[in-house]
Coordinates of C-alpha atoms and ligand atoms in Angstrom, one line a residue:
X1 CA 38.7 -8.3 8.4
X2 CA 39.2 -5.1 11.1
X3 CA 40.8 -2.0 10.2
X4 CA 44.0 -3.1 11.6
X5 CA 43.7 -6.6 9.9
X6 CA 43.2 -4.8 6.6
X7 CA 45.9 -2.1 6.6
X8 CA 48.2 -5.2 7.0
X9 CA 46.1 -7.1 3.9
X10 CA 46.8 -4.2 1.6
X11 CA 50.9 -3.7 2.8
X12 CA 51.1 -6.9 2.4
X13 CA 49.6 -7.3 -1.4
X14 CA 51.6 -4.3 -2.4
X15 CA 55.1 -5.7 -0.9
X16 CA 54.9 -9.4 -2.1
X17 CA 52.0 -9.7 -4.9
X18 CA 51.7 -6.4 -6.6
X19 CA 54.0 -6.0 -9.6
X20 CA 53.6 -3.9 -12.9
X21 CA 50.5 -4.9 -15.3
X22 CA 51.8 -5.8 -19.2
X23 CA 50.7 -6.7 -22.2
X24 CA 47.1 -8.8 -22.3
X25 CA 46.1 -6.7 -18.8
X26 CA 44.5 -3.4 -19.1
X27 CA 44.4 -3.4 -15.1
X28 CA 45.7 -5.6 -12.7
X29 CA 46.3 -5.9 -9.0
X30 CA 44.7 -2.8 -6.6
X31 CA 40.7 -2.4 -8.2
X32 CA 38.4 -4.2 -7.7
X33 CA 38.5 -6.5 -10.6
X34 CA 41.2 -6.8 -13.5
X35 CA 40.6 -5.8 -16.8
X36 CA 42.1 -8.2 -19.1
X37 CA 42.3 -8.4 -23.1
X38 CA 41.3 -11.2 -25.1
X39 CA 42.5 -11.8 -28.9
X40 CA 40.1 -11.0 -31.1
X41 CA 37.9 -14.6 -32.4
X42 CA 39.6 -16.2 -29.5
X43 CA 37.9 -18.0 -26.5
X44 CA 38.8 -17.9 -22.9
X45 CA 39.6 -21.2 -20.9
X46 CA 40.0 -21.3 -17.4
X47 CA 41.0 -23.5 -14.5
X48 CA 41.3 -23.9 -10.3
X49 CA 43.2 -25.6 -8.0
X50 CA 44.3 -25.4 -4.6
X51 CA 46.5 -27.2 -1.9
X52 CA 45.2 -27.2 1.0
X53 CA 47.8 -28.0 4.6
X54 CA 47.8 -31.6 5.4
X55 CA 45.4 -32.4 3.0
X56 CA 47.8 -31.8 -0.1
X57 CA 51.3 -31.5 1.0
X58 CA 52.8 -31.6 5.1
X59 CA 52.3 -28.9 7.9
X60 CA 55.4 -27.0 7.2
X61 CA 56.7 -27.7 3.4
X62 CA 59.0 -24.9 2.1
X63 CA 56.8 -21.8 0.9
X64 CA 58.7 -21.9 -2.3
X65 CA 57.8 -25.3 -3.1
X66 CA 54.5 -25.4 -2.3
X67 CA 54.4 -22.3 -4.9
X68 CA 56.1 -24.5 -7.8
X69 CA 53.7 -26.9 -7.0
X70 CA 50.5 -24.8 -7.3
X71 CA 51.2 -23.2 -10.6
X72 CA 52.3 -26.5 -12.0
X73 CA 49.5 -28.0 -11.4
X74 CA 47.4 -25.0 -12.3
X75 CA 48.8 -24.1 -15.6
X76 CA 49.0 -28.1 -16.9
X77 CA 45.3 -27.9 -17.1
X78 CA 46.1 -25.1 -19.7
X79 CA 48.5 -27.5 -21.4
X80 CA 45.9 -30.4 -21.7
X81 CA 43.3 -28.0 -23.3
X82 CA 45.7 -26.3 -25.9
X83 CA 45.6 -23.0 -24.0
X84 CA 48.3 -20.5 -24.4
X85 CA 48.8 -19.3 -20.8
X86 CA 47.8 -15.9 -19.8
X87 CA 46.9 -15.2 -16.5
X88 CA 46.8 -16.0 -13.0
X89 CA 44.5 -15.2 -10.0
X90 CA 45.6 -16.1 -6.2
X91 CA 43.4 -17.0 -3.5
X92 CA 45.3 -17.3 -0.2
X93 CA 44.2 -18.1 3.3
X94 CA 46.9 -17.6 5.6
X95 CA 47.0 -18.7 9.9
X96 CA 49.7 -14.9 10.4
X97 CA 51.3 -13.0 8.3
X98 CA 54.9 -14.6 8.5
X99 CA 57.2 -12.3 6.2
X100 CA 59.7 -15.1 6.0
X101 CA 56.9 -17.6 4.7
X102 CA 55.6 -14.7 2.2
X103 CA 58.5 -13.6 0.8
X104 CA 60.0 -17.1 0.0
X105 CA 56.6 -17.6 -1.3
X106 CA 55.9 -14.5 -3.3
X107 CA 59.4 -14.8 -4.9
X108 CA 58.8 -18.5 -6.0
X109 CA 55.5 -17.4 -7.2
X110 CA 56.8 -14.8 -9.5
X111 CA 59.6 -16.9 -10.8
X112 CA 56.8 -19.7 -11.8
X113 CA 54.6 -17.9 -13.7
X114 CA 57.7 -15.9 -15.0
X115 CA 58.1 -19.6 -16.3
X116 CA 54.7 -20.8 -17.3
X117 CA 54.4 -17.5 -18.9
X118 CA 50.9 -16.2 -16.4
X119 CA 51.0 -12.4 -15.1
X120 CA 49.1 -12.2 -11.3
X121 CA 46.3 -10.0 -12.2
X122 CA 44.5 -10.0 -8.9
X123 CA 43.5 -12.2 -5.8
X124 CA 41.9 -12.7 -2.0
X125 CA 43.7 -12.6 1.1
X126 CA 41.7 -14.0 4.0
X127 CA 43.1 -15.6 7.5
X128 CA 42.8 -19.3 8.0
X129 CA 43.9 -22.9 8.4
X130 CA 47.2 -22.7 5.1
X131 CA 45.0 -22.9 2.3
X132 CA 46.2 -22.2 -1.1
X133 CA 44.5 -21.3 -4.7
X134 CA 45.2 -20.3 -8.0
X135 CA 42.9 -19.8 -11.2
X136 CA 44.9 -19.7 -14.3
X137 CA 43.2 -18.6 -17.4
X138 CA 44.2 -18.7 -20.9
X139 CA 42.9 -18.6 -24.9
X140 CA 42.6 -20.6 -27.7
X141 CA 41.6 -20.2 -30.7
X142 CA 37.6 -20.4 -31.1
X143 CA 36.6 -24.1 -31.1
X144 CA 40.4 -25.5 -31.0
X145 CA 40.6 -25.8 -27.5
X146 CA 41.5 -29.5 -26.7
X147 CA 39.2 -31.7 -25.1
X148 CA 39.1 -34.9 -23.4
X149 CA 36.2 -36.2 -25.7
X150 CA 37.3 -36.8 -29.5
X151 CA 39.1 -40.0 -29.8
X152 CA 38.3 -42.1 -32.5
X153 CA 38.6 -45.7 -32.5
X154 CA 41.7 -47.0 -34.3
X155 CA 44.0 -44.0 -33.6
X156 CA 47.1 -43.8 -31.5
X157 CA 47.4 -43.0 -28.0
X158 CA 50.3 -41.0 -26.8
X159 CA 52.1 -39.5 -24.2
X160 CA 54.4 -37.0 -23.3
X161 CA 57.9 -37.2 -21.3
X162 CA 58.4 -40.0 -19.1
X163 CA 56.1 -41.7 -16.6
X164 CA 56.3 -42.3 -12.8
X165 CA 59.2 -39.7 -11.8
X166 CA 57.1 -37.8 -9.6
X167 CA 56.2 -41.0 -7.8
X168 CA 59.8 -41.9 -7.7
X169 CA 61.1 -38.4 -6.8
X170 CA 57.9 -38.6 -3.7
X171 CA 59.8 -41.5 -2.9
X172 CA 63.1 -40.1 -2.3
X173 CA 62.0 -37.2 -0.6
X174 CA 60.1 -39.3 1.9
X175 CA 63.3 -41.3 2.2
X176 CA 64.7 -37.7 3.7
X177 CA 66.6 -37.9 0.4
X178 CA 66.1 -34.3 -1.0
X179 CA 69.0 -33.2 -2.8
X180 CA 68.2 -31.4 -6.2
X181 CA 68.0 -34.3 -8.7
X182 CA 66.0 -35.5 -11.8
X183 CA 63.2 -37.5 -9.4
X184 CA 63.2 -34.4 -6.7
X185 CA 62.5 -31.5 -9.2
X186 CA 59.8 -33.9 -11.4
X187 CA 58.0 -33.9 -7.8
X188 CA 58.7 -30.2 -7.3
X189 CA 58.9 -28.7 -10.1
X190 CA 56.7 -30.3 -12.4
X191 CA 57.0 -29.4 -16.3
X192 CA 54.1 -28.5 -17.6
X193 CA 53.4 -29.4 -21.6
X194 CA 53.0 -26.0 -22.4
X195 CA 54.8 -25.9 -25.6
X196 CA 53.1 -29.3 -26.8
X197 CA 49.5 -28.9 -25.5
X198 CA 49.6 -25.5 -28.1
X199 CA 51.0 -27.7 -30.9
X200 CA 48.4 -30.6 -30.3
X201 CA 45.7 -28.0 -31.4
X202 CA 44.1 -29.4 -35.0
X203 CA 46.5 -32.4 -34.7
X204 CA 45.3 -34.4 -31.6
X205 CA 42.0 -35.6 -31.6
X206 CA 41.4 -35.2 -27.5
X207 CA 43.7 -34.8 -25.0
X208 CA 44.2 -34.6 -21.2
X209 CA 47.0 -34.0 -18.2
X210 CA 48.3 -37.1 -16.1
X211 CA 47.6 -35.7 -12.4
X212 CA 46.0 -38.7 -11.0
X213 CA 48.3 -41.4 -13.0
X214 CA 48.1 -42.7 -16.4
X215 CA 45.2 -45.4 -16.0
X216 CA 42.8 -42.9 -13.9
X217 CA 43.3 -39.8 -16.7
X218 CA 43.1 -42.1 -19.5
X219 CA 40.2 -44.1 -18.6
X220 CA 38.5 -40.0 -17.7
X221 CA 39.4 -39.1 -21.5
X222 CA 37.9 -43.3 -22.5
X223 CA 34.6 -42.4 -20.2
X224 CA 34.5 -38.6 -22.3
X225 CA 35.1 -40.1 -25.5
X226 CA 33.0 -43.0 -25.4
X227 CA 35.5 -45.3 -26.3
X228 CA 38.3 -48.3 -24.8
X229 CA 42.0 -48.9 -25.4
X230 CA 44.6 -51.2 -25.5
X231 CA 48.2 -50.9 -24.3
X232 CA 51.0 -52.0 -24.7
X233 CA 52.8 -51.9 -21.5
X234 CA 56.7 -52.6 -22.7
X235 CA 56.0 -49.5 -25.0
X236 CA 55.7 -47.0 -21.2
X237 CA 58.0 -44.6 -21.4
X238 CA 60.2 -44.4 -18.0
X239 CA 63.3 -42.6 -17.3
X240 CA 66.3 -44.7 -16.1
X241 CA 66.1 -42.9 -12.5
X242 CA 62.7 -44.1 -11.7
X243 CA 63.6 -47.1 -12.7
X244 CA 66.7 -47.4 -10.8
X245 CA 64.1 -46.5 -7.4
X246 CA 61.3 -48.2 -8.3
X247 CA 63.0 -51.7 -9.6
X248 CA 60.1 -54.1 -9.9
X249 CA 57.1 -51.2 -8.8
X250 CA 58.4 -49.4 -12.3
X251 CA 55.4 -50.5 -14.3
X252 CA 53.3 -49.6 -11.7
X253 CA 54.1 -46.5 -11.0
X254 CA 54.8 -45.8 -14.7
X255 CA 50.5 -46.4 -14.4
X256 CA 49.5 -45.3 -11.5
X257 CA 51.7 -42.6 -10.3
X258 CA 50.3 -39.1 -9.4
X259 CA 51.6 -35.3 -10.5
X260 CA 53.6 -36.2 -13.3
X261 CA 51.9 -33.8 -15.6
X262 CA 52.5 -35.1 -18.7
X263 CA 50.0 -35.4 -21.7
X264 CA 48.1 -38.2 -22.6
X265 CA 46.4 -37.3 -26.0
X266 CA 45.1 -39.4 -29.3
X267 CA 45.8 -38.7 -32.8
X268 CA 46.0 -40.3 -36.0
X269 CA 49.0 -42.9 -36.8
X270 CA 49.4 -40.8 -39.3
X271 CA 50.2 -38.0 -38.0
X272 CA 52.9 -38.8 -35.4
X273 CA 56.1 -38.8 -37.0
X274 CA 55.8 -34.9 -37.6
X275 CA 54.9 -34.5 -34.3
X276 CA 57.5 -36.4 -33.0
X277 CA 59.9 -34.1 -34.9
X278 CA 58.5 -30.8 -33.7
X279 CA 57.5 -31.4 -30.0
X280 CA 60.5 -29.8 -27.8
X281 CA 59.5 -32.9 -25.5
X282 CA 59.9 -37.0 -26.3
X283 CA 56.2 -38.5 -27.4
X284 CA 55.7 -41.8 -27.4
X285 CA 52.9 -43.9 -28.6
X286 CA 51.4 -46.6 -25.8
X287 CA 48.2 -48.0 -27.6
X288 CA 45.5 -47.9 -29.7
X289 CA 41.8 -46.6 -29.2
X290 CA 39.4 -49.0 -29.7
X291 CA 35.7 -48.9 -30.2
X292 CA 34.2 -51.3 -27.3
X293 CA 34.7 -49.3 -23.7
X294 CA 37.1 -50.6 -21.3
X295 CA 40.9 -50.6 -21.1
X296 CA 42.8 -53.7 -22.0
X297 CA 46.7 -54.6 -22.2
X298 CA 47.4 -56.9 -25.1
X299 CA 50.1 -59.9 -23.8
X300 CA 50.7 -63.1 -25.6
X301 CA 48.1 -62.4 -28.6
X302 CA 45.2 -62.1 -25.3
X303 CA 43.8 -58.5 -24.3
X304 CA 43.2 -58.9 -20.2
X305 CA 41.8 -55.9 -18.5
X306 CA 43.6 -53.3 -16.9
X307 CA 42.4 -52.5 -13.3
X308 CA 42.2 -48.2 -13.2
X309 CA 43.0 -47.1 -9.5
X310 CA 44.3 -43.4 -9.0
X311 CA 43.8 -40.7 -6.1
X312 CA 40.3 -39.7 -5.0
X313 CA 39.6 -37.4 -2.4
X314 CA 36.5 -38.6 -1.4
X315 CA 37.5 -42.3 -1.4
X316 CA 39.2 -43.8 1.6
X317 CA 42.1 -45.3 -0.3
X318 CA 45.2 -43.7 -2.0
X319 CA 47.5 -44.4 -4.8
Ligands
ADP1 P1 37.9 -6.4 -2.7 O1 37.7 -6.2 -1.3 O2 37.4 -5.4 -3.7 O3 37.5 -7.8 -3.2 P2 40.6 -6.9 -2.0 O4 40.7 -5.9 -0.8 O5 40.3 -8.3 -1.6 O6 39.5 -6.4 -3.0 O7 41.9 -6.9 -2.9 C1 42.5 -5.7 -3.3 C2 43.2 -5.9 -4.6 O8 44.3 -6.8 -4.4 C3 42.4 -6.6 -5.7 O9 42.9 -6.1 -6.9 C4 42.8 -8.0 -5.6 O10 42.6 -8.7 -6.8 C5 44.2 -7.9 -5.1 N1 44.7 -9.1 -4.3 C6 44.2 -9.5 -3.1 N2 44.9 -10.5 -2.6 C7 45.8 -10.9 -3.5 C8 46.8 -11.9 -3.6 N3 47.0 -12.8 -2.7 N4 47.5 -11.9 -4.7 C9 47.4 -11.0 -5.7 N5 46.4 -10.0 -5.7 C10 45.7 -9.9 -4.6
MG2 MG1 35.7 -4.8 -4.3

């Protein structure tokens, strides 16, 4: 950037981004990298994501939403992997430097990882087309992370919360329905499993985050496991609000539904009921892993296929 372009860069850093470095960070925003503190035997585990304007959400979506949005997606990856979250890094490419847009921004962004328990240790600031990034990072014990790889045919397939809200909620809103209720803040204000991705470590045997829908993450953990399941669909958990929107698309958006950030993880039968009594979240079991690849739903004593369709980028067709 030009001089001029730059003295704005670092105002603007030190007014909406900067904020006192704790705990895990030995230096955070203002050099030219942060220095952060791992635990001792403990490995690091990192993740990326960003929303980019049109692409992932409308030209002109409230700043303070689109920063609810980016976190949660950002730190769930932590969740799936067992991470306890740490930090955050911020990449943002920005058309002007529109105080009102920052500060609603900065202010949400603060208050969500405030939340999801990240400090901002650093970031970029570059002018372009609204593009927005963050890299969370967090630890886990060495060789407990969680990964999408270790079921075991015969155990249980669970998940977390409730299915399809975020589909439901995306449903409202686009019905210029947007007051502040159950379906709205599952699409805005995702919650991610946090609290239960740290208690799945040694107890689940894989586990992974439902971003795309149920059927495309599962069928990613099948695929990395080298294995198939079979569901029972009346077993979906689905909160009487989606249902209420969705009617006879409940099922299917209970499947297929994007963003609702849940877990999906395996573990053995045996070991459910204690986790059902220390989660802070519902957990309910939807299947069984089976040996043979391929994902089946068991109805009237016959297994038929399940058909796995969730979003893709680079395919033409969406959810
Ligand atoms: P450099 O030119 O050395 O890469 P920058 O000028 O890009 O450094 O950034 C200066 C400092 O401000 C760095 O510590 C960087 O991590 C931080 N930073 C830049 N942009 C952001 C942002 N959007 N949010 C948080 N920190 C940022
Ligand atoms: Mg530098």
């Amino acid at each position: 950037m030009s001089q001029a372009q730059r003295l704005d860069e670092f105002a603007l850093i030190r007014q909406y981004f900067d904020r006192p470095a704790t705990g895990s960070v030995a230096v955070g925003i203002g050099d030219d990298c942060a220095v952060l503190q791992l635990p001792a035997n403990h490995q690091l585990l990192v993740s990326i994501d960003s929303l980019v304007e049109g692409v992932h959400f409308p030209v002109g979506a409230p700043a303070d939403q689109l920063a609810w949005r980016l976190l949660g997606a950002a730190v769930s990856d932590l969740a799936a992997m067992g991470a306890t979250p740490a930090w955050l890094t911020l990449a943002l490419t920005l058309p002007e430097a529109d105080r009102d847009w920052l500060a609603a921004f900065s202010e949400a962004l603060h208050q969500a990882a405030e939340r999801y328990s990240v400090s901002l240790v650093g970031g970029d600031t570059t002018r372009g087309p609204l593009t927005l990034t963050a890299q969370v990072h967090g630890w886990a014990p060495a060789g407990q992370a969680l990964l999408r790889s270790g079921a075991k045919a015969g155990e249980l397939i669970c998940v977390s919360g409730t299915l399809g809200d975020s589909r439901a909620g995306l449903e409202r809103i686009l019905a210029a329905d947007n007051s502040d209720s159950f379906l709205q803040q599952r699409y805005y204000r995702p919650t991610p499993r946090l609290e239960l991705g740290q208690l799945l470590r040694g107890v689940a045997s894989s586990c992974i985050d439902i971003s795309d829908g149920l059927l495309a993450d599962l069928n990613h953990l099948l695929v990395a496991s080298k294995v198939g399941a079979r569901l029972d669909l009346s077993a979906l958990p689905m909160s009487d609000e989606m249902i209420a929107v969705a009617g006879e698309r409940a099922q299917q958006w209970a499947l297929s539904g994007g963003e609702d950030f849940e877990l999906c993880f395996t573990l053995a039968a045996d070991k459910l009921e204690q986790l059902q009594a220390s989660a802070d979240c519902q957990i309910t079991a939807i299947g069984e892993v089976q040996a043979e690849p391929g994902l089946y739903q068991r109805q009237d004593g016959v297994d038929l296929p399940l058909a796995v369709a969730g979003y893709n980028h680079f395919k033409s067709e969406e959810r």
